[in-house]
Amino acid sequence: MIRKAGFLMLWLCSAAAQAENQKVTLFLSAQHDRVNPAAALSTPNRELLAFIESETGVQFDRKFVPWKRALQSAIEGKGFVFGASQTPERLQHLVFSEPIYIDNVWIVTRCDTRFSFNSIADLKGKTIGMIRDAYYGPEIAKAVNFVFTPEYDVNDSISRFDKLLKHRTDGLLMYTQLTDPRALEDLVNMQYGRLASQENPVFRERPFCAQGKPVHSGSLHFAVTPGYNDAYLKELNKALIKAAKTGRLAKWYIQPAAKG
């Protein structure tokens, strides 16, 4: 009986070890203004991750941390990072999956202090809110501290819009899949318009405006240090290609990545 119990214990330990091996660490950006960091994960992203888990048979061990730590953890070989864009510096340290979707960078301002934007030169002398260590495209990267002054923020949208209302910034850079500036205005005024009424009760109904065109557009990916788990990266890419070819990405995202 003791011998059977011993075999059972060994089997259970082996099964537990196999289950543990079927997990991959995934670092995701946490928003500081969220009580529950996981709430920052959109419905399309949740559906994508569930689809990948189903296709690969591997579960994600999700870790919500500040964006800088998420990137650095991937570079240090501690797991994958979700939602990374390709930059010259990152390409030196990370390999990227097939693209997931296209994100746009917009400038959001107060409507009563809106300025004309047609090129980066129009930001001359402005103070622009940016999330530290986020990438907003090559033109913005070159213009920081030369054309405009950056006001670096943590990933806390309430704090960022509060700075805008208090004239500490002339505008802020915001990532979104939305392609229509009016739709973006509807979204930010719905989510953060109450901050304006708290600042000034007679503030107009739509306190925030978006510029007429995005500053930058780029694809987002999973990323990992080379050699961390090449076999899983291959399966992950298969799942992403399938999601693109079967129309799932088009169903989930406003701007899905091109088919692989």
C-alpha positions in Angstrom: 0.0 0.0 0.0 2.8 2.3 0.9 4.6 1.4 -2.3 1.4 2.3 -4.3 1.1 5.6 -2.5 4.7 6.3 -3.3 4.1 5.7 -7.0 1.0 7.9 -6.9 3.0 10.7 -5.3 5.7 10.4 -7.9 3.1 10.5 -10.7 1.4 13.5 -9.2 4.7 15.3 -8.9 5.6 14.4 -12.5 2.2 15.7 -13.7 2.6 18.9 -11.8 6.1 19.4 -13.3 4.8 18.8 -16.8 1.9 21.3 -16.2 4.5 23.8 -14.9 6.6 23.2 -18.1 3.6 24.1 -20.2 3.7 27.7 -19.1 5.5 30.6 -20.6 6.1 33.9 -18.7 4.5 36.9 -20.5 5.2 40.4 -19.3 2.5 43.0 -20.0 2.3 46.7 -19.3 0.4 47.7 -16.1 -1.4 51.0 -16.0 -0.8 52.9 -12.7 -4.3 54.3 -12.7 -5.9 50.8 -12.6 -6.7 49.2 -9.3 -6.6 45.9 -11.1 -3.7 45.9 -13.6 -5.2 43.1 -15.6 -8.2 45.4 -16.4 -5.8 47.2 -18.7 -5.9 44.2 -21.0 -8.5 44.9 -23.7 -11.1 42.3 -24.8 -9.3 41.8 -28.2 -6.0 41.1 -26.4 -7.7 38.7 -24.0 -9.2 36.8 -26.9 -5.9 36.7 -28.8 -4.0 35.4 -25.8 -6.7 32.7 -25.2 -6.5 31.7 -28.8 -2.7 31.4 -28.7 -3.0 29.3 -25.5 -5.5 27.0 -27.2 -3.4 26.7 -30.4 -0.1 26.0 -28.7 -1.2 24.1 -25.7 0.9 26.4 -23.5 -0.5 28.7 -20.9 0.8 32.3 -20.2 2.0 33.1 -16.8 0.9 36.8 -17.0 2.9 39.4 -15.1 1.7 43.0 -15.2 4.6 45.4 -14.5 5.6 48.9 -15.6 6.5 49.0 -19.3 10.2 49.6 -18.8 10.5 46.6 -16.5 8.5 44.5 -19.0 10.9 45.3 -21.8 14.0 44.8 -19.6 12.7 41.5 -18.3 12.4 40.2 -21.8 15.9 41.4 -22.7 17.2 39.6 -19.6 15.7 36.3 -20.8 13.0 36.1 -18.1 10.1 35.7 -20.6 8.2 37.2 -23.5 6.9 40.8 -23.6 3.6 41.6 -25.2 2.9 44.7 -27.4 6.4 45.8 -28.3 7.1 47.8 -31.4 10.4 47.4 -33.3 13.1 50.0 -32.8 16.7 50.0 -33.8 17.8 49.5 -30.2 15.3 46.8 -29.4 16.3 44.9 -32.6 19.8 44.6 -31.1 18.5 42.6 -28.1 15.2 41.0 -29.0 13.6 38.9 -31.7 10.0 39.7 -32.7 7.0 37.6 -33.5 4.8 38.0 -36.5 2.9 41.3 -36.2 -0.3 41.4 -34.2 -1.9 44.8 -35.1 -1.1 48.3 -36.1 -1.1 51.1 -33.5 -1.2 54.8 -34.2 0.3 57.7 -32.3 -1.9 60.7 -31.9 -1.4 64.1 -30.3 -4.2 65.0 -27.9 -4.6 68.6 -26.7 -7.0 70.8 -24.9 -9.6 72.1 -27.4 -9.2 75.7 -26.2 -5.5 75.6 -26.8 -5.4 73.4 -29.9 -2.5 74.1 -32.3 -2.1 73.3 -36.0 -0.2 70.1 -36.7 1.1 69.2 -40.1 4.7 68.1 -39.4 7.0 67.6 -36.5 8.2 71.2 -37.0 4.8 72.4 -35.7 5.8 71.0 -32.2 8.6 73.6 -31.9 8.7 75.2 -28.5 5.9 72.9 -27.2 5.9 70.7 -24.1 4.6 67.2 -25.0 3.7 64.5 -22.6 5.3 61.1 -23.3 5.4 57.8 -21.4 8.9 57.1 -20.4 10.6 54.4 -22.5 7.7 54.2 -25.0 8.5 54.5 -28.7 6.6 57.0 -30.8 8.4 56.6 -34.1 11.7 57.8 -35.5 10.6 61.4 -36.2 9.6 61.9 -32.6 12.7 60.2 -31.3 14.9 62.7 -33.3 12.8 65.7 -32.2 12.9 65.1 -28.4 14.8 68.0 -26.7 15.6 69.6 -30.1 12.2 70.6 -31.5 10.0 70.1 -28.4 10.5 69.6 -24.6 9.3 66.2 -23.3 7.3 65.8 -20.1 7.9 62.2 -19.2 5.1 60.4 -17.5 4.4 57.0 -16.1 1.6 54.9 -17.7 -1.1 56.7 -15.8 -3.7 58.3 -18.1 -5.5 60.2 -15.3 -2.2 61.9 -14.3 -1.3 62.7 -18.0 -4.7 64.3 -18.8 -4.6 66.2 -15.5 -1.2 67.7 -16.6 -2.8 68.7 -19.9 -5.7 70.4 -18.1 -3.3 72.3 -15.8 -1.3 73.6 -18.9 1.8 71.6 -17.7 1.8 70.1 -21.2 0.6 71.5 -24.6 -0.3 68.1 -25.8 0.3 64.4 -25.1 1.2 61.5 -27.3 -1.3 58.6 -27.2 -1.2 55.2 -28.7 -4.5 53.7 -30.1 -5.7 51.6 -32.9 -8.3 54.2 -33.8 -7.8 55.7 -37.2 -10.4 58.5 -36.9 -9.5 61.6 -34.8 -13.2 62.2 -34.0 -13.6 58.7 -32.7 -10.5 59.2 -30.5 -11.9 62.5 -29.2 -15.2 60.7 -28.3 -13.2 58.1 -26.4 -10.9 60.4 -24.4 -13.8 62.8 -23.6 -15.9 59.9 -22.4 -13.1 58.5 -20.2 -11.4 61.7 -19.0 -13.8 64.6 -19.6 -14.9 64.5 -15.9 -11.4 65.7 -15.0 -12.2 68.9 -16.9 -15.4 69.5 -15.0 -13.6 69.0 -11.7 -11.0 71.5 -12.8 -13.6 74.0 -14.0 -17.4 73.4 -13.8 -18.1 75.6 -16.8 -15.6 73.8 -19.0 -17.0 72.9 -22.4 -18.5 69.5 -23.1 -15.6 68.3 -25.2 -12.5 69.5 -23.5 -10.0 67.3 -25.4 -9.3 67.4 -29.1 -7.1 65.1 -31.3 -4.9 66.4 -34.2 -6.1 65.6 -37.7 -3.6 62.9 -38.4 -1.4 60.4 -36.5 2.3 61.2 -35.8 3.3 57.6 -36.4 1.9 54.2 -37.2 3.6 50.9 -36.5 3.1 47.2 -35.8 3.1 45.6 -32.4 4.5 42.2 -31.6 5.5 39.7 -28.9 9.3 39.9 -28.3 11.9 37.8 -26.5 15.6 37.6 -26.2 17.2 35.3 -28.8 17.4 31.7 -27.7 15.0 32.0 -24.8 12.5 29.5 -26.2 12.9 29.2 -29.9 10.5 26.2 -30.1 7.7 28.1 -28.5 8.3 31.2 -30.6 7.8 29.1 -33.7 4.5 27.8 -32.4 3.5 31.3 -31.4 4.1 32.6 -34.9 2.1 29.7 -36.4 -0.8 30.7 -34.2 -0.5 34.4 -35.2 -0.4 33.5 -38.9 -3.5 31.3 -38.5 -5.3 34.1 -36.7 -4.5 36.4 -39.6 -5.4 34.0 -42.4 -8.7 32.9 -40.7 -9.8 36.5 -40.2 -9.6 36.4 -36.4 -7.2 39.4 -36.2 -9.6 41.3 -38.5 -12.5 40.5 -36.2 -10.6 41.4 -33.0 -8.7 44.5 -34.1 -9.5 47.7 -35.9 -6.2 47.6 -37.7 -5.1 43.9 -37.9 -1.6 43.0 -39.1 -1.2 41.8 -42.6 -1.5 38.1 -43.2 1.7 36.1 -42.7 
